[in-house]
């Protein structure tokens, strides 16, 4: 009889194991995995050291365009304007009449003046300064 009772207990253990597995699968079916994008959002919102490192990287990345600007041409534009007023007085003497008559004539004029200028410069060689700045910034960015 011992063998028969052992078989019945084994059968009950198998049924209990299957039932437990079915319940576990049913409970796990409602669990869902986060997407990678959602996990990154959560990490950025809840991890201040990660945000500090991202800010430091952005600060270093800002130096790259500044270093590259040494290769770009520079343009400067100037403009000026204003008014000049001048007045001219002419004196003429009429000697045909006695006593001589003097005639004064006056001319006044206001002139607008404008000046424009533009200068473009391109550095051809600056002793490898620009190349060294770029290399230094890229080393810091690593």
mmCIF file of N, CA and C in Angstrom:
data_model
loop_
_atom_site.group_PDB
_atom_site.id
_atom_site.type_symbol
_atom_site.label_atom_id
_atom_site.label_comp_id
_atom_site.label_asym_id
_atom_site.label_seq_id
_atom_site.Cartn_x
_atom_site.Cartn_y
_atom_site.Cartn_z
ATOM 1 N N UNK A 1 0.798 -1.181 0.000
ATOM 2 C CA UNK A 1 0.000 0.000 0.000
ATOM 3 C C UNK A 1 0.844 1.248 0.000
ATOM 4 N N UNK A 2 1.979 1.078 0.404
ATOM 5 C CA UNK A 2 2.827 2.250 0.408
ATOM 6 C C UNK A 2 3.019 2.790 -0.993
ATOM 7 N N UNK A 3 3.199 1.998 -1.932
ATOM 8 C CA UNK A 3 3.432 2.435 -3.308
ATOM 9 C C UNK A 3 2.226 3.146 -3.873
ATOM 10 N N UNK A 4 1.050 2.670 -3.521
ATOM 11 C CA UNK A 4 -0.165 3.276 -4.056
ATOM 12 C C UNK A 4 -0.352 4.674 -3.496
ATOM 13 N N UNK A 5 -0.122 4.909 -2.237
ATOM 14 C CA UNK A 5 -0.250 6.225 -1.627
ATOM 15 C C UNK A 5 0.770 7.201 -2.178
ATOM 16 N N UNK A 6 1.936 6.720 -2.480
ATOM 17 C CA UNK A 6 2.977 7.571 -3.049
ATOM 18 C C UNK A 6 2.581 8.032 -4.427
ATOM 19 N N UNK A 7 1.944 7.142 -5.212
ATOM 20 C CA UNK A 7 1.508 7.534 -6.548
ATOM 21 C C UNK A 7 0.413 8.579 -6.480
ATOM 22 N N UNK A 8 -0.492 8.453 -5.561
ATOM 23 C CA UNK A 8 -1.564 9.434 -5.428
ATOM 24 C C UNK A 8 -1.001 10.778 -5.016
ATOM 25 N N UNK A 9 -0.053 10.808 -4.100
ATOM 26 C CA UNK A 9 0.575 12.065 -3.671
ATOM 27 C C UNK A 9 1.355 12.712 -4.821
ATOM 28 N N UNK A 10 1.998 11.936 -5.640
ATOM 29 C CA UNK A 10 2.743 12.457 -6.784
ATOM 30 C C UNK A 10 1.778 13.098 -7.764
ATOM 31 N N UNK A 11 0.642 12.438 -7.962
ATOM 32 C CA UNK A 11 -0.351 12.987 -8.884
ATOM 33 C C UNK A 11 -0.890 14.308 -8.351
ATOM 34 N N UNK A 12 -1.150 14.382 -7.043
ATOM 35 C CA UNK A 12 -1.638 15.625 -6.434
ATOM 36 C C UNK A 12 -0.591 16.727 -6.504
ATOM 37 N N UNK A 13 0.677 16.372 -6.327
ATOM 38 C CA UNK A 13 1.755 17.354 -6.438
ATOM 39 C C UNK A 13 1.855 17.879 -7.872
ATOM 40 N N UNK A 14 1.665 17.028 -8.851
ATOM 41 C CA UNK A 14 1.725 17.452 -10.247
ATOM 42 C C UNK A 14 0.583 18.404 -10.562
ATOM 43 N N UNK A 15 -0.628 18.083 -10.081
ATOM 44 C CA UNK A 15 -1.793 18.946 -10.314
ATOM 45 C C UNK A 15 -1.587 20.291 -9.617
ATOM 46 N N UNK A 16 -1.047 20.275 -8.400
ATOM 47 C CA UNK A 16 -0.796 21.519 -7.668
ATOM 48 C C UNK A 16 0.263 22.347 -8.373
ATOM 49 N N UNK A 17 1.297 21.730 -8.926
ATOM 50 C CA UNK A 17 2.346 22.445 -9.664
ATOM 51 C C UNK A 17 1.798 23.088 -10.927
ATOM 52 N N UNK A 18 0.933 22.345 -11.640
ATOM 53 C CA UNK A 18 0.338 22.895 -12.864
ATOM 54 C C UNK A 18 -0.577 24.068 -12.521
ATOM 55 N N UNK A 19 -1.338 23.953 -11.459
ATOM 56 C CA UNK A 19 -2.234 25.033 -11.044
ATOM 57 C C UNK A 19 -1.422 26.266 -10.640
ATOM 58 N N UNK A 20 -0.350 26.062 -9.900
ATOM 59 C CA UNK A 20 0.509 27.176 -9.495
ATOM 60 C C UNK A 20 1.120 27.847 -10.709
ATOM 61 N N UNK A 21 1.567 27.067 -11.688
ATOM 62 C CA UNK A 21 2.145 27.622 -12.914
ATOM 63 C C UNK A 21 1.102 28.411 -13.693
ATOM 64 N N UNK A 22 -0.138 27.917 -13.736
ATOM 65 C CA UNK A 22 -1.205 28.626 -14.456
ATOM 66 C C UNK A 22 -1.507 29.954 -13.790
ATOM 67 N N UNK A 23 -1.535 29.971 -12.474
ATOM 68 C CA UNK A 23 -1.786 31.225 -11.748
ATOM 69 C C UNK A 23 -0.627 32.199 -11.982
ATOM 70 N N UNK A 24 0.601 31.706 -11.956
ATOM 71 C CA UNK A 24 1.763 32.562 -12.170
ATOM 72 C C UNK A 24 1.754 33.149 -13.579
ATOM 73 N N UNK A 25 1.410 32.350 -14.566
ATOM 74 C CA UNK A 25 1.345 32.845 -15.951
ATOM 75 C C UNK A 25 0.232 33.865 -16.072
ATOM 76 N N UNK A 26 -0.896 33.631 -15.426
ATOM 77 C CA UNK A 26 -2.018 34.578 -15.470
ATOM 78 C C UNK A 26 -1.639 35.914 -14.849
ATOM 79 N N UNK A 27 -0.898 35.875 -13.760
ATOM 80 C CA UNK A 27 -0.477 37.123 -13.105
ATOM 81 C C UNK A 27 0.578 37.840 -13.929
ATOM 82 N N UNK A 28 1.456 37.104 -14.514
ATOM 83 C CA UNK A 28 2.533 37.727 -15.298
ATOM 84 C C UNK A 28 2.036 38.269 -16.625
ATOM 85 N N UNK A 29 0.890 37.801 -17.075
ATOM 86 C CA UNK A 29 0.381 38.275 -18.360
ATOM 87 C C UNK A 29 0.032 39.756 -18.295
ATOM 88 N N UNK A 30 -0.293 40.276 -17.115
ATOM 89 C CA UNK A 30 -0.650 41.685 -17.008
ATOM 90 C C UNK A 30 0.582 42.577 -16.897
ATOM 91 N N UNK A 31 1.736 42.034 -16.600
ATOM 92 C CA UNK A 31 2.957 42.840 -16.499
ATOM 93 C C UNK A 31 3.428 43.220 -17.898
ATOM 94 N N UNK A 32 3.904 44.436 -18.022
ATOM 95 C CA UNK A 32 4.406 44.872 -19.328
ATOM 96 C C UNK A 32 5.788 45.485 -19.144
ATOM 97 N N UNK A 33 6.575 45.384 -20.166
ATOM 98 C CA UNK A 33 7.936 45.923 -20.126
ATOM 99 C C UNK A 33 7.925 47.368 -20.610
ATOM 100 N N UNK A 34 8.813 48.191 -20.026
ATOM 101 C CA UNK A 34 8.957 49.576 -20.467
ATOM 102 C C UNK A 34 9.761 49.613 -21.760
ATOM 103 N N UNK A 35 9.483 50.619 -22.554
ATOM 104 C CA UNK A 35 10.293 50.812 -23.764
ATOM 105 C C UNK A 35 11.601 51.471 -23.356
ATOM 106 N N UNK A 36 12.569 51.422 -24.233
ATOM 107 C CA UNK A 36 13.861 52.039 -23.958
ATOM 108 C C UNK A 36 13.708 53.559 -23.811
ATOM 109 N N UNK A 37 12.846 54.112 -24.644
ATOM 110 C CA UNK A 37 12.612 55.558 -24.569
ATOM 111 C C UNK A 37 12.029 55.949 -23.214
ATOM 112 N N UNK A 38 11.062 55.191 -22.716
ATOM 113 C CA UNK A 38 10.448 55.491 -21.425
ATOM 114 C C UNK A 38 11.459 55.314 -20.294
ATOM 115 N N UNK A 39 12.305 54.300 -20.400
ATOM 116 C CA UNK A 39 13.331 54.088 -19.378
ATOM 117 C C UNK A 39 14.306 55.270 -19.343
ATOM 118 N N UNK A 40 14.669 55.815 -20.515
ATOM 119 C CA UNK A 40 15.560 56.981 -20.559
ATOM 120 C C UNK A 40 14.878 58.212 -19.970
ATOM 121 N N UNK A 41 13.614 58.387 -20.264
ATOM 122 C CA UNK A 41 12.872 59.521 -19.693
ATOM 123 C C UNK A 41 12.882 59.433 -18.177
ATOM 124 N N UNK A 42 12.614 58.268 -17.653
ATOM 125 C CA UNK A 42 12.609 58.093 -16.205
ATOM 126 C C UNK A 42 13.990 58.351 -15.601
ATOM 127 N N UNK A 43 15.024 57.886 -16.294
ATOM 128 C CA UNK A 43 16.385 58.085 -15.791
ATOM 129 C C UNK A 43 16.743 59.572 -15.782
ATOM 130 N N UNK A 44 16.378 60.300 -16.836
ATOM 131 C CA UNK A 44 16.686 61.730 -16.900
ATOM 132 C C UNK A 44 15.912 62.515 -15.842
ATOM 133 N N UNK A 45 14.699 62.096 -15.542
ATOM 134 C CA UNK A 45 13.884 62.826 -14.570
ATOM 135 C C UNK A 45 14.307 62.540 -13.136
ATOM 136 N N UNK A 46 14.843 61.370 -12.873
ATOM 137 C CA UNK A 46 15.085 60.953 -11.497
ATOM 138 C C UNK A 46 16.553 60.823 -11.124
ATOM 139 N N UNK A 47 17.472 61.187 -12.006
ATOM 140 C CA UNK A 47 18.888 60.994 -11.721
ATOM 141 C C UNK A 47 19.629 62.320 -11.917
ATOM 142 N N UNK A 48 19.871 63.083 -10.861
ATOM 143 C CA UNK A 48 20.521 64.382 -11.014
ATOM 144 C C UNK A 48 21.974 64.283 -11.476
ATOM 145 N N UNK A 49 22.674 63.230 -11.113
ATOM 146 C CA UNK A 49 24.072 63.111 -11.553
ATOM 147 C C UNK A 49 24.132 62.865 -13.061
ATOM 148 N N UNK A 50 23.165 62.139 -13.597
ATOM 149 C CA UNK A 50 23.104 61.936 -15.047
ATOM 150 C C UNK A 50 22.848 63.253 -15.761
ATOM 151 N N UNK A 51 21.944 64.075 -15.229
ATOM 152 C CA UNK A 51 21.673 65.379 -15.826
ATOM 153 C C UNK A 51 22.877 66.306 -15.724
ATOM 154 N N UNK A 52 23.626 66.220 -14.630
ATOM 155 C CA UNK A 52 24.828 67.044 -14.481
ATOM 156 C C UNK A 52 25.873 66.658 -15.525
ATOM 157 N N UNK A 53 26.027 65.367 -15.773
ATOM 158 C CA UNK A 53 26.992 64.921 -16.778
ATOM 159 C C UNK A 53 26.560 65.341 -18.181
ATOM 160 N N UNK A 54 25.263 65.302 -18.438
ATOM 161 C CA UNK A 54 24.766 65.751 -19.749
ATOM 162 C C UNK A 54 25.025 67.236 -19.936
ATOM 163 N N UNK A 55 24.828 68.035 -18.887
ATOM 164 C CA UNK A 55 25.086 69.472 -18.965
ATOM 165 C C UNK A 55 26.570 69.745 -19.189
ATOM 166 N N UNK A 56 27.429 68.979 -18.528
ATOM 167 C CA UNK A 56 28.872 69.156 -18.721
ATOM 168 C C UNK A 56 29.272 68.818 -20.160
ATOM 169 N N UNK A 57 28.673 67.792 -20.726
ATOM 170 C CA UNK A 57 28.967 67.422 -22.109
ATOM 171 C C UNK A 57 28.497 68.507 -23.073
ATOM 172 N N UNK A 58 27.327 69.081 -22.809
ATOM 173 C CA UNK A 58 26.839 70.177 -23.668
ATOM 174 C C UNK A 58 27.774 71.373 -23.592
ATOM 175 N N UNK A 59 28.308 71.664 -22.405
ATOM 176 C CA UNK A 59 29.232 72.795 -22.256
ATOM 177 C C UNK A 59 30.511 72.556 -23.046
ATOM 178 N N UNK A 60 31.012 71.339 -23.033
ATOM 179 C CA UNK A 60 32.219 71.021 -23.808
ATOM 180 C C UNK A 60 31.913 71.076 -25.299
ATOM 181 N N UNK A 61 30.736 70.591 -25.697
ATOM 182 C CA UNK A 61 30.374 70.600 -27.109
ATOM 183 C C UNK A 61 30.217 72.015 -27.653
ATOM 184 N N UNK A 62 29.914 72.974 -26.793
ATOM 185 C CA UNK A 62 29.798 74.364 -27.240
ATOM 186 C C UNK A 62 31.151 74.923 -27.681
ATOM 187 N N UNK A 63 32.232 74.374 -27.176
ATOM 188 C CA UNK A 63 33.568 74.884 -27.515
ATOM 189 C C UNK A 63 34.007 74.473 -28.915
ATOM 190 N N UNK A 64 33.433 73.431 -29.474
ATOM 191 C CA UNK A 64 33.853 72.959 -30.801
ATOM 192 C C UNK A 64 33.567 73.991 -31.877
ATOM 193 N N UNK A 65 32.357 74.556 -31.998
ATOM 194 C CA UNK A 65 32.141 75.580 -33.025
ATOM 195 C C UNK A 65 32.998 76.820 -32.821
ATOM 196 N N UNK A 66 33.283 77.164 -31.559
ATOM 197 C CA UNK A 66 34.146 78.314 -31.308
ATOM 198 C C UNK A 66 35.553 78.050 -31.810
ATOM 199 N N UNK A 67 36.049 76.840 -31.626
ATOM 200 C CA UNK A 67 37.387 76.506 -32.112
ATOM 201 C C UNK A 67 37.409 76.475 -33.640
ATOM 202 N N UNK A 68 36.347 75.975 -34.249
ATOM 203 C CA UNK A 68 36.286 75.917 -35.710
ATOM 204 C C UNK A 68 36.139 77.295 -36.346
ATOM 205 N N UNK A 69 35.721 78.288 -35.576
ATOM 206 C CA UNK A 69 35.518 79.619 -36.145
ATOM 207 C C UNK A 69 36.823 80.251 -36.613
ATOM 208 N N UNK A 70 37.958 79.724 -36.169
ATOM 209 C CA UNK A 70 39.242 80.246 -36.637
ATOM 210 C C UNK A 70 39.462 80.035 -38.127
ATOM 211 N N UNK A 71 38.768 79.072 -38.724
ATOM 212 C CA UNK A 71 38.903 78.819 -40.162
ATOM 213 C C UNK A 71 37.948 79.663 -40.997
ATOM 214 N N UNK A 72 36.973 80.285 -40.349
ATOM 215 C CA UNK A 72 35.945 81.014 -41.095
ATOM 216 C C UNK A 72 36.382 82.448 -41.363
ATOM 217 N N UNK A 73 35.907 83.030 -42.472
ATOM 218 C CA UNK A 73 36.246 84.437 -42.743
ATOM 219 C C UNK A 73 35.522 85.367 -41.776
ATOM 220 N N UNK A 74 36.117 86.534 -41.590
ATOM 221 C CA UNK A 74 35.518 87.535 -40.713
ATOM 222 C C UNK A 74 35.073 88.712 -41.564
ATOM 223 N N UNK A 75 33.892 89.225 -41.290
ATOM 224 C CA UNK A 75 33.311 90.326 -42.048
ATOM 225 C C UNK A 75 32.947 91.436 -41.081
ATOM 226 N N UNK A 76 33.378 92.659 -41.416
ATOM 227 C CA UNK A 76 32.973 93.809 -40.602
ATOM 228 C C UNK A 76 32.370 94.854 -41.526
ATOM 229 N N UNK A 77 31.297 95.452 -41.061
ATOM 230 C CA UNK A 77 30.562 96.445 -41.845
ATOM 231 C C UNK A 77 30.452 97.714 -41.015
ATOM 232 N N UNK A 78 30.703 98.862 -41.652
ATOM 233 C CA UNK A 78 30.570 100.144 -40.979
ATOM 234 C C UNK A 78 29.668 101.045 -41.802
ATOM 235 N N UNK A 79 28.989 101.925 -41.100
ATOM 236 C CA UNK A 79 28.139 102.908 -41.774
ATOM 237 C C UNK A 79 28.124 104.174 -40.932
ATOM 238 N N UNK A 80 28.070 105.306 -41.612
ATOM 239 C CA UNK A 80 28.002 106.594 -40.924
ATOM 240 C C UNK A 80 27.167 107.536 -41.766
ATOM 241 N N UNK A 81 26.554 108.480 -41.109
ATOM 242 C CA UNK A 81 25.746 109.453 -41.835
ATOM 243 C C UNK A 81 25.551 110.700 -41.001
ATOM 244 N N UNK A 82 25.122 111.744 -41.663
ATOM 245 C CA UNK A 82 24.882 112.988 -40.946
ATOM 246 C C UNK A 82 24.566 114.105 -41.927
ATOM 247 N N UNK A 83 24.538 115.335 -41.414
ATOM 248 C CA UNK A 83 24.286 116.517 -42.233
ATOM 249 C C UNK A 83 25.413 117.508 -42.040
ATOM 250 N N UNK A 84 25.816 118.115 -43.126
ATOM 251 C CA UNK A 84 26.789 119.198 -43.085
ATOM 252 C C UNK A 84 26.097 120.463 -43.572
ATOM 253 N N UNK A 85 26.243 121.534 -42.819
ATOM 254 C CA UNK A 85 25.658 122.812 -43.216
ATOM 255 C C UNK A 85 26.800 123.766 -43.504
ATOM 256 N N UNK A 86 26.716 124.431 -44.629
ATOM 257 C CA UNK A 86 27.709 125.450 -44.926
ATOM 258 C C UNK A 86 26.997 126.703 -45.419
ATOM 259 N N UNK A 87 27.674 127.815 -45.214
ATOM 260 C CA UNK A 87 27.142 129.108 -45.644
ATOM 261 C C UNK A 87 28.273 129.889 -46.281
ATOM 262 N N UNK A 88 27.984 130.483 -47.404
ATOM 263 C CA UNK A 88 28.990 131.238 -48.151
ATOM 264 C C UNK A 88 28.460 132.661 -48.368
ATOM 265 N N UNK A 89 29.296 133.635 -48.078
ATOM 266 C CA UNK A 89 28.935 135.042 -48.280
ATOM 267 C C UNK A 89 29.842 135.607 -49.367
ATOM 268 N N UNK A 90 29.229 136.145 -50.408
ATOM 269 C CA UNK A 90 29.982 136.760 -51.513
ATOM 270 C C UNK A 90 29.843 138.278 -51.434
ATOM 271 N N UNK A 91 30.933 138.924 -51.693
ATOM 272 C CA UNK A 91 30.949 140.404 -51.694
ATOM 273 C C UNK A 91 31.344 140.863 -53.086
ATOM 274 N N UNK A 92 30.510 141.687 -53.646
ATOM 275 C CA UNK A 92 30.854 142.256 -54.955
ATOM 276 C C UNK A 92 30.727 143.779 -54.877
ATOM 277 N N UNK A 93 31.643 144.449 -55.515
ATOM 278 C CA UNK A 93 31.679 145.920 -55.496
ATOM 279 C C UNK A 93 31.334 146.418 -56.897
ATOM 280 N N UNK A 94 30.352 147.254 -56.953
ATOM 281 C CA UNK A 94 29.961 147.879 -58.231
ATOM 282 C C UNK A 94 30.683 149.211 -58.330
ATOM 283 N N UNK A 95 31.683 149.285 -59.215
ATOM 284 C CA UNK A 95 32.504 150.499 -59.330
ATOM 285 C C UNK A 95 31.994 151.441 -60.409
ATOM 286 N N UNK A 96 30.924 151.138 -61.036
ATOM 287 C CA UNK A 96 30.417 151.985 -62.105
ATOM 288 C C UNK A 96 29.600 153.159 -61.566
ATOM 289 N N UNK A 97 29.180 153.070 -60.367
ATOM 290 C CA UNK A 97 28.407 154.159 -59.788
ATOM 291 C C UNK A 97 29.220 154.826 -58.706
ATOM 292 N N UNK A 98 28.886 156.105 -58.478
ATOM 293 C CA UNK A 98 29.602 156.814 -57.423
ATOM 294 C C UNK A 98 28.653 157.105 -56.301
ATOM 295 N N UNK A 99 28.934 156.947 -55.180
ATOM 296 C CA UNK A 99 30.004 156.178 -54.558
ATOM 297 C C UNK A 99 29.821 154.691 -54.846
ATOM 298 N N UNK A 100 30.883 153.957 -54.751
ATOM 299 C CA UNK A 100 30.860 152.521 -55.062
ATOM 300 C C UNK A 100 29.844 151.806 -54.157
ATOM 301 N N UNK A 101 29.103 150.951 -54.736
ATOM 302 C CA UNK A 101 28.142 150.188 -53.929
ATOM 303 C C UNK A 101 28.657 148.767 -53.740
ATOM 304 N N UNK A 102 28.413 148.292 -52.565
ATOM 305 C CA UNK A 102 28.849 146.937 -52.217
ATOM 306 C C UNK A 102 27.595 146.074 -52.083
ATOM 307 N N UNK A 103 27.636 144.934 -52.747
ATOM 308 C CA UNK A 103 26.508 144.005 -52.702
ATOM 309 C C UNK A 103 26.989 142.709 -52.047
ATOM 310 N N UNK A 104 26.259 142.289 -51.032
ATOM 311 C CA UNK A 104 26.560 141.035 -50.354
ATOM 312 C C UNK A 104 25.496 139.999 -50.746
ATOM 313 N N UNK A 105 25.951 138.838 -51.094
ATOM 314 C CA UNK A 105 25.017 137.747 -51.379
ATOM 315 C C UNK A 105 25.401 136.547 -50.504
ATOM 316 N N UNK A 106 24.412 135.870 -50.024
ATOM 317 C CA UNK A 106 24.638 134.771 -49.092
ATOM 318 C C UNK A 106 23.974 133.504 -49.637
ATOM 319 N N UNK A 107 24.693 132.408 -49.531
ATOM 320 C CA UNK A 107 24.161 131.110 -49.936
ATOM 321 C C UNK A 107 24.334 130.149 -48.759
ATOM 322 N N UNK A 108 23.273 129.513 -48.332
ATOM 323 C CA UNK A 108 23.341 128.497 -47.274
ATOM 324 C C UNK A 108 22.789 127.181 -47.802
ATOM 325 N N UNK A 109 23.436 126.094 -47.443
ATOM 326 C CA UNK A 109 23.032 124.791 -47.966
ATOM 327 C C UNK A 109 23.272 123.728 -46.895
ATOM 328 N N UNK A 110 22.360 122.788 -46.806
ATOM 329 C CA UNK A 110 22.496 121.656 -45.905
ATOM 330 C C UNK A 110 22.621 120.406 -46.760
ATOM 331 N N UNK A 111 23.711 119.689 -46.588
ATOM 332 C CA UNK A 111 23.963 118.490 -47.384
ATOM 333 C C UNK A 111 23.968 117.251 -46.480
ATOM 334 N N UNK A 112 23.275 116.235 -46.894
ATOM 335 C CA UNK A 112 23.316 114.954 -46.188
ATOM 336 C C UNK A 112 24.525 114.155 -46.649
ATOM 337 N N UNK A 113 25.224 113.564 -45.710
ATOM 338 C CA UNK A 113 26.392 112.741 -46.059
ATOM 339 C C UNK A 113 26.157 111.313 -45.580
ATOM 340 N N UNK A 114 26.643 110.395 -46.364
ATOM 341 C CA UNK A 114 26.536 108.975 -46.029
ATOM 342 C C UNK A 114 27.848 108.287 -46.378
ATOM 343 N N UNK A 115 28.254 107.372 -45.504
ATOM 344 C CA UNK A 115 29.453 106.584 -45.759
ATOM 345 C C UNK A 115 29.149 105.130 -45.407
ATOM 346 N N UNK A 116 29.595 104.256 -46.251
ATOM 347 C CA UNK A 116 29.426 102.820 -46.029
ATOM 348 C C UNK A 116 30.756 102.139 -46.278
ATOM 349 N N UNK A 117 31.020 101.094 -45.519
ATOM 350 C CA UNK A 117 32.245 100.347 -45.731
ATOM 351 C C UNK A 117 32.079 98.904 -45.281
ATOM 352 N N UNK A 118 32.804 98.028 -45.926
ATOM 353 C CA UNK A 118 32.795 96.612 -45.551
ATOM 354 C C UNK A 118 34.201 96.058 -45.728
ATOM 355 N N UNK A 119 34.586 95.194 -44.795
ATOM 356 C CA UNK A 119 35.898 94.572 -44.855
ATOM 357 C C UNK A 119 35.746 93.085 -44.579
ATOM 358 N N UNK A 120 36.338 92.273 -45.415
ATOM 359 C CA UNK A 120 36.339 90.817 -45.212
ATOM 360 C C UNK A 120 37.788 90.359 -45.092
ATOM 361 N N UNK A 121 38.050 89.520 -44.084
ATOM 362 C CA UNK A 121 39.397 88.979 -43.903
ATOM 363 C C UNK A 121 39.321 87.467 -43.769
ATOM 364 N N UNK A 122 40.302 86.799 -44.333
ATOM 365 C CA UNK A 122 40.413 85.344 -44.235
ATOM 366 C C UNK A 122 41.822 85.022 -43.777
ATOM 367 N N UNK A 123 41.923 84.339 -42.640
ATOM 368 C CA UNK A 123 43.233 83.953 -42.129
ATOM 369 C C UNK A 123 43.748 82.770 -42.942
ATOM 370 N N UNK A 124 44.933 82.922 -43.492
ATOM 371 C CA UNK A 124 45.536 81.839 -44.265
ATOM 372 C C UNK A 124 46.401 80.937 -43.394
ATOM 373 N N UNK A 125 47.146 81.525 -42.464
ATOM 374 C CA UNK A 125 47.997 80.724 -41.589
ATOM 375 C C UNK A 125 48.185 81.482 -40.292
ATOM 376 N N UNK A 126 47.938 80.829 -39.185
ATOM 377 C CA UNK A 126 48.108 81.482 -37.889
ATOM 378 C C UNK A 126 48.994 80.658 -36.959
ATOM 379 N N UNK A 127 49.952 79.994 -37.516
ATOM 380 C CA UNK A 127 50.892 79.230 -36.701
ATOM 381 C C UNK A 127 50.279 78.012 -36.049
ATOM 382 N N UNK A 128 49.344 77.351 -36.730
ATOM 383 C CA UNK A 128 48.672 76.143 -36.238
ATOM 384 C C UNK A 128 47.851 76.385 -34.978
ATOM 385 N N UNK A 129 47.521 77.633 -34.656
ATOM 386 C CA UNK A 129 46.741 77.917 -33.448
ATOM 387 C C UNK A 129 45.345 77.320 -33.536
ATOM 388 N N UNK A 130 44.688 77.484 -34.688
ATOM 389 C CA UNK A 130 43.319 76.971 -34.834
ATOM 390 C C UNK A 130 43.307 75.450 -34.765
ATOM 391 N N UNK A 131 44.229 74.796 -35.435
ATOM 392 C CA UNK A 131 44.283 73.329 -35.405
ATOM 393 C C UNK A 131 44.536 72.821 -33.986
ATOM 394 N N UNK A 132 45.407 73.498 -33.246
ATOM 395 C CA UNK A 132 45.690 73.081 -31.865
ATOM 396 C C UNK A 132 44.484 73.298 -30.955
ATOM 397 N N UNK A 133 43.743 74.397 -31.160
ATOM 398 C CA UNK A 133 42.539 74.632 -30.355
ATOM 399 C C UNK A 133 41.500 73.538 -30.604
ATOM 400 N N UNK A 134 41.318 73.172 -31.863
ATOM 401 C CA UNK A 134 40.339 72.138 -32.204
ATOM 402 C C UNK A 134 40.741 70.807 -31.583
ATOM 403 N N UNK A 135 42.016 70.451 -31.674
ATOM 404 C CA UNK A 135 42.484 69.183 -31.095
ATOM 405 C C UNK A 135 42.297 69.179 -29.579
ATOM 406 N N UNK A 136 42.567 70.310 -28.917
ATOM 407 C CA UNK A 136 42.419 70.384 -27.468
ATOM 408 C C UNK A 136 40.950 70.231 -27.063
ATOM 409 N N UNK A 137 40.049 70.865 -27.799
ATOM 410 C CA UNK A 137 38.620 70.782 -27.481
ATOM 411 C C UNK A 137 38.107 69.358 -27.708
ATOM 412 N N UNK A 138 38.544 68.718 -28.768
ATOM 413 C CA UNK A 138 38.090 67.349 -29.040
ATOM 414 C C UNK A 138 38.620 66.373 -28.007
ATOM 415 N N UNK A 139 39.830 66.611 -27.484
ATOM 416 C CA UNK A 139 40.351 65.755 -26.407
ATOM 417 C C UNK A 139 39.508 65.887 -25.149
ATOM 418 N N UNK A 140 39.069 67.115 -24.839
ATOM 419 C CA UNK A 140 38.233 67.333 -23.654
ATOM 420 C C UNK A 140 36.861 66.704 -23.828
ATOM 421 N N UNK A 141 36.382 66.613 -25.071
ATOM 422 C CA UNK A 141 35.044 66.084 -25.316
ATOM 423 C C UNK A 141 34.997 64.570 -25.140
ATOM 424 N N UNK A 142 36.120 63.904 -25.165
ATOM 425 C CA UNK A 142 36.116 62.445 -25.025
ATOM 426 C C UNK A 142 35.817 61.991 -23.651
#
